[in-house]
Amino acid sequence: MRTALPSRLENLVRAEFEDTCRRRFFFGLAFDPYGGSAGLYDLGPPLCAMKANLLSYWRQHFVLEENMCEVDTTSLTPEEVFKASGHVVRFNDAMVRDTVTGECIRADKLLEEYSETRLKDATLPIETKQEMQTLRNRAAGMTPAEMKAVIEHYQVKSPKGNALSEPFPFNLMFSTSIGPEGDRVGYMRPELAQGIILNFKRLLDSGNAQRMPFAGACIGTAFRNEIAPRANLIRVREFTLAEIEHFVNPNDKSHEKFESVRGTEFWAWSRELQDANADPVLMTVGDAVAKKIIDNETLGYFIARTVLFLEAVGLRFLRFRQHQRDEMAHYAQDCWDAELLTSYGWVECVGIADRSAYDLTQHSAASKKDLFAREEFAEPRIERQLQRKLQKGAIGKAFGKNAGEVMEYLNTAPEATCVALGEKLASGSVEITTANGFTATIKPEMVQFEFKEVKVTGRNYIPSVIEPSFGVGRILYALLEQSYWVRRDESAKNEKRAVFSMRPVIAPQKVAVLPLLVKPELLRVVEEIRGDMVLRGISTRTDDSGASIGKKYARVDELGIPFCVTCDFETDGCVTLRERDSARQVRIPREAVADVVAELSRPLRPREWSSVETEFPAQSTAA
Amino acid sequence: MRTALPSRLENLVRAEFEDTCRRRFFFGLAFDPYGGSAGLYDLGPPLCAMKANLLSYWRQHFVLEENMCEVDTTSLTPEEVFKASGHVVRFNDAMVRDTVTGECIRADKLLEEYSETRLKDATLPIETKQEMQTLRNRAAGMTPAEMKAVIEHYQVKSPKGNALSEPFPFNLMFSTSIGPEGDRVGYMRPELAQGIILNFKRLLDSGNAQRMPFAGACIGTAFRNEIAPRANLIRVREFTLAEIEHFVNPNDKSHEKFESVRGTEFWAWSRELQDANADPVLMTVGDAVAKKIIDNETLGYFIARTVLFLEAVGLRFLRFRQHQRDEMAHYAQDCWDAELLTSYGWVECVGIADRSAYDLTQHSAASKKDLFAREEFAEPRIERQLQRKLQKGAIGKAFGKNAGEVMEYLNTAPEATCVALGEKLASGSVEITTANGFTATIKPEMVQFEFKEVKVTGRNYIPSVIEPSFGVGRILYALLEQSYWVRRDESAKNEKRAVFSMRPVIAPQKVAVLPLLVKPELLRVVEEIRGDMVLRGISTRTDDSGASIGKKYARVDELGIPFCVTCDFETDGCVTLRERDSARQVRIPREAVADVVAELSRPLRPREWSSVETEFPAQSTAA
């Protein structure tokens, strides 16, 4: 992490990498016999195990260590929720159609690709080059109208060279109908946030005894009807998210554990650096918050904890990019993306957004439920408060069945409106119009407004929400690519052998137990050792095929399994333990090997391989 | 497990139980501020943690110990998959409408409730009583036409007392549209099976080196648009399943590990016992297979492993009910449900079905992909095989662009058809009709059929699938109910205090760390011990409110947390460790407590509390 960030993955030839993933079934298109369905992927056994390990470590690192309240919420969501949150109207991508083939294309990606193609032209005039750089950086934030202007100005064509339709908004949520009556629209959630946020009150009351701040967390599936799924697991239509919604007083976004992460370093690519076409710079979270590059301690704390999480699971190339103001989601106040380096470039894998009080405010208004927290002041305060004295008898008599809405108007009108109304009432009746459109003539005797000094001990407020949202599939994919390399096997004509250098905490299995030769007496030992491992909860793999031990090691390496135990005919009561990356081996007593592997592969503070080499004698790697 | 099964849960008053679940947020209707959405529940922090623990133990017990291939497949499924599997046509419940209110009602449940209401009438004539018993037991297996006859015969009315519509089939799958074009129908899966089964070939090739039998496994969400969601978490519209699809040679359903479970006892309620209105009987899996009560060893093996799993996670009241022949899903050949006792009666929580080769056969036909396994015979066999000798030149000349389909017809027609065709061709031309409806006149020179003796070393076959499918939400709900009891607290006026006696492996947190009084020096010790626990991956809870220690114990008991550490002012370097169910306490050195709790709460072979009482001195429970 201390040198400059690379711009590409040196060790990766994508076609070879993909071939390994396909052969060992790390992942593949879902519904394979039917030719697959774009953007829907199945994870095979190795990646499925890695996913369980990643999520388990995520729970340890965030939920357990930070005392978060994890909930499990539904994907199916009634329409009113996403109407209130703004998703029904605004969760769109701009789309264009090829007017000849009818192909649907995401407009921002089309413009980004157009600009990148033009930028490859070395003869491009300097002003066009600048225009194209701006287009590339800004396409994601453009409105359909702006995109239309760009398409017309540059005469942008479809990939097939045909004319394009006007850009129009396409909502990315999958819709369905809930219940047997068929009249209730529902959506598959495109994010987990609303499910956590709608539990705010229950969590505050039942889990936290009314204490703020606290965080809800959730792991679950989300769905987006992407216009153009692509790039393996990176842009798909169904994916796992692990989200945190940290509820905090908007007036106090400090974090009590900030000191513990102040020195954590990260590669920051702020809006300012992006605008200046400058590279990300390495800085501490403490400095970034002090310099207001990161807005507040809580946001900074989660950026630091995210760095620590991603590094602990084995990611090496990560940076944090701040969103441009016009690029943020409709609810976001500030947003930093943890980007991971892949063969597709830097990919957003974790979004850390300050959603402000937007969602809770919207849901409070739409559901007419109070979704606030309570803050007690250290000292009582004297506040000047408007008192509204309504004469119910007079109002009831004057307006009959409309009296209720007139009283609601008078009870809820903003302070300034009341002051103005009170002034007018001093000189006679005033007409008002209620929310339902009823016009009422208010007489001076019906209502009095006056200000009074009141002692206030606290206040209700709608919390802000700071949201770290982890794209689990993207993190796993980046982890696969960043862990991949090719070993030249000297003992086998320099054959190229793929290795995934996954850390034990994430590796699909922790150990392979292999017989040196396929003989019953060795298979019995293999089965005994495997049993010892299973009893310790250590996932194992065996291979009793007739392949050579070298070939078996290669098979294990390309599954990312960090350790191999090989049982042989030696009568010293020992077996061989091999470490994947170094291919170094030690001799270790048979009854000790399961405990040593357990120490090497435990999620927290695992034993270092070097200490095993110190304790046990080396074995020549020729075996 | 050795005495007779109870017929109800003695310790449970459902209203009190539900109140505890609501207050401590074990679960609640999703989208609470909006008044909820029927059949959609959120799990709060305690149940969410229990779910993660249950799934983790399921992975250990099944995937790890049985070397299964776990995959992670998508919920969104293109229409062709569920057309082939039969779900589009047949995954229905019969529905009736109240003709006045329009209310939609599940017809089988209506008839079951109707018969149960009638059965409560002590004056019911004996023949009507028998009819009602039959109706209650058979309603779930009736066709809409049979239901119509019953409704008319008994003049069954809606719950509101109104006339009913005719029963009609209602498909339970949620449908949506995949992709921006809007023309591809998709469904949210109602089970996980198809996703695993469609990976059969990839798993066979990549994970199992072509070896049979083997099992695929998957944990994921399924969706059913239930007509009448009810009974808390039992009948819901979105739920988690953990499924196994064990692929096996249909000619050999033995299981290599059957010996290890032969003596496992279970409460068997076979079809015969149900028909005789007799109670379930306790027997060993070995006996049940020997007597053909269970069809084969593999089915028996999974029933035994399911018993062991459910008992290990703390379920006490379980039985296995065999499906009636007319009640089984359209794909099932035999099916046993593990039923768990709840306050709603016995509830199906695990289905163990022999799906035969149905799904793979259907998908093979629909996708035109070979989805077979290969069996090598121990000895080569001589088989009489039909040889089809097509004269491509003659066929091509005669049928031009239709030649392909004619050849396909001749190459794939069943053996009997070919024999008949060959006989007719001996006396001249024969007309055939291809799959596309093309009529061709086949002349004798175009094709010859003859039988030949061939040495065969093996055969391709489509495997049978044995499927244990675990309803995770139902198991958790039954676990909550079966773990619940009420303690009379003698030190607090005999106040009733709820306790969940969850085993450590499943409990939401393993330990609570409490200060005897809220003093800075004790809070520091609490934080240190909590840190020790977190480093060992032990989930903890603290409570630094001003409540009394007795009240704090009560709060911890009603979350099902098995152990409590209390830090006090004693200067012996010890803390108190309390066990939940017995409320007994020992004094234990502060630096030893985290390791002891780790031993007590590890998923495999946990330490017994009694051994802790032996090792450490008792503390009077008055503290």
Coordinates of N, CA and C in Angstrom, one line a residue, chain A residues 23-25 28-34 37 40-45 48 51-52 59-60 64-65 67 69-78 80-81 84 95 97 104 170 174-181 184 188 195 198-199 202-203 206-207 211 221 223 225-227 237-238 240 362-363 366-367 369 371 530 534-542 544-545 604-605, chain B residues 23-25 28-35 37 40-45 48 51-52 59-60 64-65 67 69-78 80-81 84 95 97 104 170 174-181 184 188 195 198-199 202-203 206-207 211 221 223 225-227 237-238 240 362-363 366-367 369 371 530 534-542 544-545 604-605:
Chain A
R23 N -13.3 -23.8 -15.7 CA -12.9 -25.2 -15.5 C -13.1 -25.6 -14.0
R24 N -12.8 -24.8 -13.1 CA -13.0 -25.2 -11.7 C -14.3 -24.7 -11.1
F25 N -15.2 -24.2 -12.0 CA -16.5 -23.7 -11.6 C -16.5 -22.8 -10.4
G28 N -20.4 -19.2 -13.2 CA -20.8 -19.4 -14.6 C -22.2 -18.8 -14.7
L29 N -22.5 -18.6 -16.0 CA -23.9 -18.1 -16.3 C -24.9 -19.0 -15.7
A30 N -25.9 -18.5 -15.1 CA -27.0 -19.3 -14.5 C -27.8 -19.9 -15.7
F31 N -28.4 -21.1 -15.4 CA -29.3 -21.8 -16.4 C -28.5 -22.1 -17.6
D32 N -27.3 -22.7 -17.3 CA -26.3 -23.0 -18.3 C -26.9 -23.9 -19.5
P33 N -27.7 -25.0 -19.2 CA -28.1 -25.8 -20.3 C -29.0 -25.0 -21.2
Y34 N -29.6 -23.9 -20.8 CA -30.5 -23.1 -21.6 C -29.7 -21.9 -22.3
S37 N -28.7 -16.6 -19.0 CA -29.5 -15.4 -19.0 C -28.6 -14.3 -18.6
L40 N -27.2 -12.9 -15.0 CA -27.5 -13.8 -13.9 C -26.4 -14.9 -13.8
Y41 N -25.7 -14.9 -12.7 CA -24.6 -15.8 -12.5 C -24.8 -16.7 -11.3
D42 N -24.4 -18.0 -11.4 CA -24.3 -18.9 -10.3 C -22.9 -18.9 -9.8
L43 N -22.7 -19.0 -8.5 CA -21.4 -19.3 -7.9 C -21.2 -20.8 -7.7
G44 N -20.1 -21.3 -8.2 CA -19.8 -22.7 -8.0 C -19.2 -22.9 -6.6
P45 N -18.9 -24.2 -6.2 CA -18.5 -24.5 -4.9 C -17.3 -23.6 -4.4
C48 N -18.6 -20.0 -3.8 CA -19.7 -20.0 -2.8 C -19.1 -20.1 -1.4
K51 N -17.6 -16.9 -0.5 CA -18.6 -15.9 -0.2 C -19.0 -16.1 1.3
A52 N -19.3 -17.3 1.7 CA -19.7 -17.6 3.1 C -18.6 -17.1 4.0
R59 N -19.3 -10.1 9.2 CA -20.1 -10.0 10.5 C -19.2 -9.8 11.7
Q60 N -18.0 -10.5 11.7 CA -17.1 -10.4 12.8 C -16.5 -9.0 12.8
L64 N -20.2 -7.7 14.9 CA -19.7 -8.1 16.2 C -18.8 -7.1 16.9
E65 N -17.8 -6.6 16.2 CA -16.8 -5.7 16.8 C -17.5 -4.3 17.1
N67 N -20.8 -3.9 17.5 CA -22.1 -4.0 18.2 C -23.2 -3.5 17.4
C69 N -26.8 -3.8 15.0 CA -28.0 -4.6 15.1 C -28.3 -5.2 13.7
E70 N -28.0 -6.4 13.5 CA -28.2 -7.0 12.2 C -29.7 -7.4 12.0
V71 N -30.3 -7.1 10.9 CA -31.6 -7.5 10.6 C -31.6 -8.3 9.3
D72 N -32.7 -9.0 9.1 CA -32.8 -9.8 7.8 C -34.2 -9.4 7.3
T73 N -34.1 -8.6 6.2 CA -35.4 -8.0 5.7 C -35.7 -8.6 4.3
T74 N -36.9 -8.3 3.9 CA -37.4 -8.9 2.6 C -37.0 -8.2 1.4
S75 N -36.9 -8.9 0.3 CA -36.6 -8.3 -1.0 C -37.9 -7.7 -1.6
L76 N -39.0 -8.5 -1.5 CA -40.3 -8.0 -2.0 C -40.7 -6.8 -1.2
T77 N -41.0 -5.8 -1.9 CA -41.3 -4.5 -1.2 C -42.6 -3.9 -1.8
P78 N -43.5 -3.5 -1.0 CA -44.7 -2.9 -1.6 C -44.4 -1.5 -2.2
E80 N -45.6 1.5 -2.0 CA -45.6 2.8 -1.3 C -44.2 3.1 -0.7
V81 N -43.4 2.0 -0.4 CA -42.1 2.3 0.2 C -41.2 2.9 -0.8
A84 N -42.2 6.5 -1.6 CA -41.7 7.5 -0.6 C -40.2 7.7 -0.8
M95 N -31.7 5.5 -21.3 CA -31.5 4.5 -22.3 C -31.7 5.1 -23.7
R97 N -32.2 3.7 -27.9 CA -32.4 2.5 -28.8 C -31.7 2.7 -30.1
C104 N -31.3 -2.1 -27.0 CA -31.4 -1.1 -25.9 C -30.0 -0.9 -25.4
F170 N -35.2 4.8 -17.9 CA -35.7 3.4 -17.8 C -35.5 3.0 -16.3
F174 N -37.2 -4.3 -10.8 CA -38.1 -5.4 -11.3 C -39.4 -5.2 -10.5
S175 N -40.5 -5.2 -11.3 CA -41.8 -5.1 -10.6 C -42.6 -6.4 -10.7
T176 N -43.5 -6.6 -9.7 CA -44.3 -7.8 -9.7 C -45.6 -7.4 -9.0
S177 N -46.5 -8.4 -8.7 CA -47.7 -8.1 -8.1 C -47.9 -9.0 -6.9
I178 N -48.2 -8.4 -5.8 CA -48.3 -9.1 -4.5 C -49.7 -9.5 -4.1
G179 N -49.9 -10.7 -3.7 CA -51.2 -11.1 -3.3 C -52.1 -11.7 -4.4
P180 N -53.1 -12.5 -4.0 CA -53.9 -13.1 -5.1 C -54.8 -12.2 -5.8
E181 N -55.1 -11.0 -5.3 CA -56.0 -10.1 -6.0 C -55.4 -9.5 -7.2
R184 N -51.9 -5.2 -6.2 CA -50.9 -4.5 -5.4 C -49.5 -4.6 -6.1
M188 N -38.9 -5.8 -6.4 CA -37.8 -6.4 -5.8 C -36.8 -5.3 -5.5
G195 N -35.1 -1.4 3.9 CA -35.5 -2.4 4.9 C -34.9 -2.1 6.2
L198 N -36.5 1.3 7.7 CA -37.8 1.2 8.2 C -37.9 0.5 9.5
N199 N -36.8 -0.2 9.9 CA -36.7 -0.8 11.2 C -36.1 0.1 12.3
R202 N -37.9 0.3 15.7 CA -37.9 -1.0 16.5 C -36.5 -1.2 17.0
L203 N -35.5 -0.9 16.2 CA -34.1 -1.1 16.7 C -33.8 -0.2 17.8
S206 N -36.1 -1.5 20.9 CA -35.9 -2.8 21.5 C -34.4 -3.2 21.7
G207 N -33.6 -2.7 20.8 CA -32.2 -3.2 20.9 C -31.3 -2.2 21.5
R211 N -30.8 4.6 22.8 CA -29.5 5.3 22.7 C -29.0 5.5 21.3
T221 N -30.0 -10.0 -0.8 CA -30.0 -10.0 -2.2 C -30.7 -8.7 -2.7
F223 N -31.7 -6.5 -6.6 CA -32.1 -6.8 -8.0 C -32.1 -5.5 -8.7
N225 N -32.6 -4.3 -12.9 CA -32.8 -4.8 -14.3 C -31.9 -4.0 -15.2
E226 N -30.6 -4.3 -15.0 CA -29.6 -3.5 -15.8 C -29.9 -3.6 -17.3
I227 N -29.7 -2.4 -17.9 CA -29.9 -2.4 -19.4 C -28.8 -3.2 -20.1
R237 N -27.7 -8.6 -12.7 CA -29.1 -8.2 -12.4 C -29.5 -8.7 -11.0
E238 N -28.8 -9.6 -10.4 CA -29.1 -10.1 -9.0 C -27.8 -10.2 -8.3
T240 N -25.6 -9.9 -4.2 CA -25.7 -9.8 -2.7 C -25.0 -8.5 -2.2
Q362 N -38.7 11.2 4.4 CA -39.6 10.8 3.4 C -40.6 9.8 4.0
H363 N -40.1 8.8 4.7 CA -41.0 7.7 5.2 C -41.9 8.3 6.3
A366 N -44.7 10.0 4.5 CA -45.6 9.2 3.7 C -46.4 8.2 4.6
S367 N -45.8 7.8 5.7 CA -46.5 6.8 6.6 C -47.2 7.5 7.7
K369 N -45.9 8.4 10.4 CA -45.4 7.9 11.7 C -44.2 8.7 12.1
L371 N -40.7 9.1 13.1 CA -39.5 8.3 13.0 C -38.3 9.1 13.5
R530 N -8.7 -36.2 7.7 CA -9.9 -35.4 7.3 C -10.9 -35.3 8.4
V534 N -12.5 -32.0 10.1 CA -13.9 -31.7 10.1 C -14.4 -31.4 11.5
L535 N -13.9 -32.2 12.5 CA -14.3 -32.0 13.9 C -13.9 -30.6 14.4
R536 N -12.8 -30.0 13.8 CA -12.4 -28.7 14.2 C -13.1 -27.6 13.3
G537 N -14.0 -28.1 12.5 CA -14.7 -27.1 11.6 C -13.9 -26.6 10.5
I538 N -12.8 -27.3 10.2 CA -11.9 -26.9 9.1 C -12.4 -27.6 7.8
S539 N -12.7 -26.8 6.8 CA -13.1 -27.4 5.5 C -11.9 -28.0 4.8
T540 N -12.1 -29.2 4.3 CA -11.0 -29.9 3.6 C -11.4 -30.4 2.2
R541 N -10.5 -30.8 1.5 CA -10.7 -31.4 0.2 C -9.7 -32.6 0.1
T542 N -10.2 -33.7 -0.5 CA -9.3 -34.8 -0.8 C -9.2 -35.0 -2.2
D544 N -8.3 -38.5 -4.4 CA -7.8 -39.9 -4.4 C -7.8 -40.4 -5.8
S545 N -7.6 -39.5 -6.8 CA -7.5 -39.9 -8.2 C -6.1 -40.4 -8.4
L604 N -9.2 -14.9 13.0 CA -8.6 -13.8 13.8 C -7.2 -14.2 14.2
R605 N -6.3 -13.3 14.0 CA -4.9 -13.6 14.4 C -4.4 -15.0 14.0
Chain B
R23 N -41.4 -7.5 21.8 CA -40.6 -6.5 22.6 C -39.2 -6.6 22.4
R24 N -38.6 -7.8 22.2 CA -37.2 -8.0 22.0 C -36.9 -8.0 20.5
F25 N -37.8 -7.8 19.7 CA -37.7 -7.8 18.2 C -37.0 -9.0 17.7
G28 N -40.9 -9.3 13.2 CA -42.0 -8.4 13.1 C -42.4 -8.2 11.6
L29 N -43.6 -7.8 11.3 CA -44.0 -7.6 10.0 C -43.1 -6.6 9.3
A30 N -42.7 -6.8 8.1 CA -41.8 -5.9 7.3 C -42.6 -4.6 7.0
F31 N -41.9 -3.5 6.8 CA -42.4 -2.3 6.5 C -43.4 -1.8 7.5
D32 N -43.0 -2.0 8.8 CA -43.8 -1.7 10.0 C -44.4 -0.3 9.9
P33 N -43.7 0.8 9.6 CA -44.4 2.1 9.7 C -45.6 2.2 8.7
Y34 N -45.6 1.4 7.6 CA -46.7 1.4 6.7 C -47.7 0.4 7.1
G35 N -47.6 -0.2 8.3 CA -48.6 -1.2 8.7 C -48.4 -2.6 8.2
S37 N -47.0 -5.7 5.5 CA -47.4 -6.3 4.2 C -47.6 -7.8 4.5
L40 N -44.9 -11.0 4.8 CA -43.5 -10.5 4.7 C -43.0 -10.1 6.1
Y41 N -42.0 -10.8 6.6 CA -41.5 -10.5 7.9 C -40.0 -10.2 7.9
D42 N -39.7 -9.3 8.8 CA -38.2 -9.0 9.0 C -37.8 -9.8 10.3
L43 N -36.6 -10.2 10.3 CA -36.0 -10.8 11.5 C -35.2 -9.7 12.2
G44 N -35.4 -9.5 13.5 CA -34.7 -8.6 14.2 C -33.3 -9.2 14.7
P45 N -32.5 -8.4 15.4 CA -31.1 -8.9 15.7 C -31.1 -10.3 16.4
C48 N -32.0 -12.9 13.7 CA -31.1 -12.8 12.6 C -29.8 -13.5 13.0
K51 N -30.3 -17.2 13.0 CA -30.4 -17.7 11.6 C -29.0 -18.0 11.1
A52 N -28.1 -17.0 11.3 CA -26.7 -17.2 10.8 C -26.1 -18.4 11.5
R59 N -24.2 -25.9 7.4 CA -23.1 -26.1 6.4 C -22.1 -27.1 7.0
Q60 N -21.8 -27.0 8.3 CA -20.9 -27.9 9.0 C -21.5 -29.3 8.9
L64 N -20.0 -29.7 4.8 CA -18.6 -30.0 5.2 C -18.5 -31.5 5.5
E65 N -19.3 -32.0 6.4 CA -19.2 -33.4 6.8 C -19.5 -34.4 5.6
N67 N -19.1 -33.6 2.4 CA -18.5 -33.2 1.1 C -19.4 -32.8 0.0
C69 N -21.3 -30.2 -2.7 CA -20.9 -29.1 -3.6 C -21.9 -28.0 -3.4
E70 N -21.6 -27.0 -2.6 CA -22.5 -25.9 -2.4 C -22.4 -24.9 -3.6
V71 N -23.6 -24.5 -4.1 CA -23.6 -23.4 -5.1 C -24.5 -22.3 -4.6
D72 N -24.4 -21.2 -5.3 CA -25.2 -20.0 -4.9 C -25.9 -19.6 -6.2
T73 N -27.2 -19.8 -6.3 CA -27.8 -19.6 -7.6 C -28.8 -18.5 -7.5
T74 N -29.3 -18.0 -8.7 CA -30.2 -16.8 -8.7 C -31.6 -17.1 -8.4
S75 N -32.3 -16.1 -7.8 CA -33.8 -16.2 -7.6 C -34.5 -16.0 -8.9
L76 N -34.1 -14.9 -9.6 CA -34.7 -14.6 -10.9 C -34.5 -15.7 -11.9
T77 N -35.5 -16.2 -12.5 CA -35.4 -17.4 -13.4 C -36.2 -17.2 -14.6
P78 N -35.6 -17.4 -15.8 CA -36.3 -17.2 -17.0 C -37.4 -18.3 -17.2
E80 N -38.5 -20.3 -19.4 CA -38.4 -21.6 -20.0 C -38.0 -22.7 -18.9
V81 N -37.3 -22.2 -17.9 CA -36.9 -23.2 -16.8 C -38.1 -23.7 -16.1
A84 N -40.3 -26.0 -18.3 CA -39.8 -27.4 -18.4 C -40.1 -28.1 -17.1
M95 N -58.1 -21.9 -5.5 CA -58.6 -20.7 -4.8 C -60.1 -20.5 -5.0
R97 N -63.3 -17.5 -4.3 CA -63.6 -16.1 -3.9 C -64.9 -16.1 -3.2
C104 N -60.2 -13.5 -1.4 CA -59.6 -14.7 -2.0 C -59.2 -15.7 -0.9
F170 N -54.7 -21.1 -8.9 CA -53.9 -19.8 -8.9 C -52.5 -20.1 -8.8
F174 N -44.3 -15.5 -8.3 CA -44.3 -14.1 -8.6 C -43.6 -13.9 -10.0
S175 N -44.3 -13.2 -10.9 CA -43.7 -13.1 -12.2 C -43.2 -11.7 -12.4
T176 N -42.2 -11.5 -13.3 CA -41.7 -10.2 -13.6 C -41.2 -10.2 -15.0
S177 N -40.5 -9.2 -15.4 CA -40.0 -9.1 -16.8 C -38.6 -8.8 -16.7
I178 N -37.8 -9.6 -17.5 CA -36.3 -9.4 -17.4 C -35.8 -8.7 -18.6
G179 N -34.9 -7.7 -18.4 CA -34.3 -7.0 -19.5 C -35.1 -5.8 -19.9
P180 N -34.4 -4.9 -20.6 CA -35.0 -3.6 -20.9 C -36.1 -3.7 -22.0
E181 N -36.1 -4.8 -22.8 CA -37.0 -4.9 -23.9 C -38.4 -5.1 -23.4
R184 N -39.4 -10.5 -22.0 CA -38.9 -11.8 -21.4 C -39.5 -12.0 -20.1
M188 N -39.7 -15.3 -9.9 CA -38.9 -15.5 -8.7 C -39.1 -17.0 -8.3
G195 N -32.2 -24.5 -9.7 CA -30.9 -23.9 -9.8 C -29.8 -24.9 -9.5
L198 N -29.8 -27.6 -12.5 CA -29.3 -27.2 -13.8 C -27.8 -27.0 -13.7
N199 N -27.2 -27.1 -12.5 CA -25.7 -27.1 -12.4 C -25.2 -28.5 -12.4
R202 N -22.0 -29.3 -14.6 CA -20.8 -28.5 -14.2 C -20.3 -29.1 -12.9
L203 N -21.1 -29.5 -12.0 CA -20.7 -30.0 -10.7 C -20.0 -31.4 -10.9
S206 N -16.6 -30.6 -13.0 CA -15.6 -29.7 -12.4 C -15.3 -30.1 -10.9
G207 N -16.3 -30.5 -10.2 CA -16.1 -30.7 -8.8 C -15.9 -32.2 -8.4
R211 N -17.6 -38.5 -10.7 CA -18.0 -39.6 -9.8 C -19.4 -39.4 -9.3
T221 N -33.0 -17.6 -1.0 CA -34.4 -17.1 -0.8 C -35.3 -17.7 -1.8
F223 N -39.7 -17.6 -3.1 CA -40.8 -16.7 -3.0 C -42.1 -17.5 -3.5
N225 N -46.3 -16.6 -3.8 CA -47.4 -15.6 -3.6 C -48.6 -16.3 -2.9
E226 N -48.4 -16.7 -1.7 CA -49.4 -17.4 -0.9 C -50.8 -16.7 -0.9
I227 N -51.8 -17.4 -1.1 CA -53.1 -16.8 -1.1 C -53.5 -16.3 0.3
R237 N -44.5 -15.2 2.3 CA -44.4 -15.1 0.9 C -42.9 -15.0 0.4
E238 N -42.0 -14.8 1.4 CA -40.6 -14.8 1.0 C -39.9 -15.5 2.2
T240 N -36.3 -18.3 3.5 CA -35.0 -18.9 3.2 C -35.1 -20.4 3.2
Q362 N -36.8 -33.6 -17.8 CA -37.5 -32.5 -18.4 C -36.6 -31.5 -19.0
H363 N -35.5 -31.1 -18.2 CA -34.6 -30.1 -18.7 C -33.8 -30.6 -19.9
A366 N -36.1 -30.2 -22.8 CA -36.4 -28.8 -23.2 C -35.2 -28.1 -23.7
S367 N -34.0 -28.4 -23.1 CA -32.8 -27.6 -23.5 C -32.0 -28.3 -24.6
K369 N -30.0 -30.6 -24.2 CA -28.6 -30.9 -23.7 C -28.6 -32.3 -23.0
L371 N -28.0 -34.4 -20.1 CA -27.8 -34.2 -18.7 C -27.7 -35.5 -18.0
R530 N -15.1 -8.1 27.2 CA -15.8 -8.1 26.0 C -14.8 -8.2 24.8
V534 N -14.6 -10.9 21.9 CA -14.7 -10.6 20.4 C -13.5 -11.2 19.7
L535 N -12.3 -11.1 20.3 CA -11.1 -11.6 19.7 C -11.2 -13.1 19.4
R536 N -12.0 -13.8 20.3 CA -12.2 -15.3 20.1 C -13.4 -15.5 19.2
G537 N -14.0 -14.5 18.6 CA -15.1 -14.6 17.7 C -16.4 -14.9 18.5
I538 N -16.4 -14.7 19.8 CA -17.6 -15.0 20.6 C -18.5 -13.7 20.6
S539 N -19.8 -13.9 20.2 CA -20.6 -12.7 20.2 C -21.1 -12.4 21.6
T540 N -21.1 -11.2 21.9 CA -21.4 -10.8 23.3 C -22.4 -9.7 23.3
R541 N -23.0 -9.4 24.5 CA -23.9 -8.3 24.7 C -23.5 -7.7 26.0
T542 N -23.6 -6.4 26.1 CA -23.4 -5.8 27.4 C -24.6 -5.0 27.8
D544 N -25.1 -1.6 30.3 CA -24.6 -0.7 31.3 C -25.7 0.2 31.7
S545 N -27.0 -0.2 31.6 CA -28.1 0.6 32.1 C -28.1 0.6 33.7
L604 N -19.0 -27.5 17.9 CA -18.8 -28.9 17.9 C -18.3 -29.4 19.2
R605 N -18.9 -30.4 19.8 CA -18.5 -30.9 21.1 C -18.2 -29.9 22.1

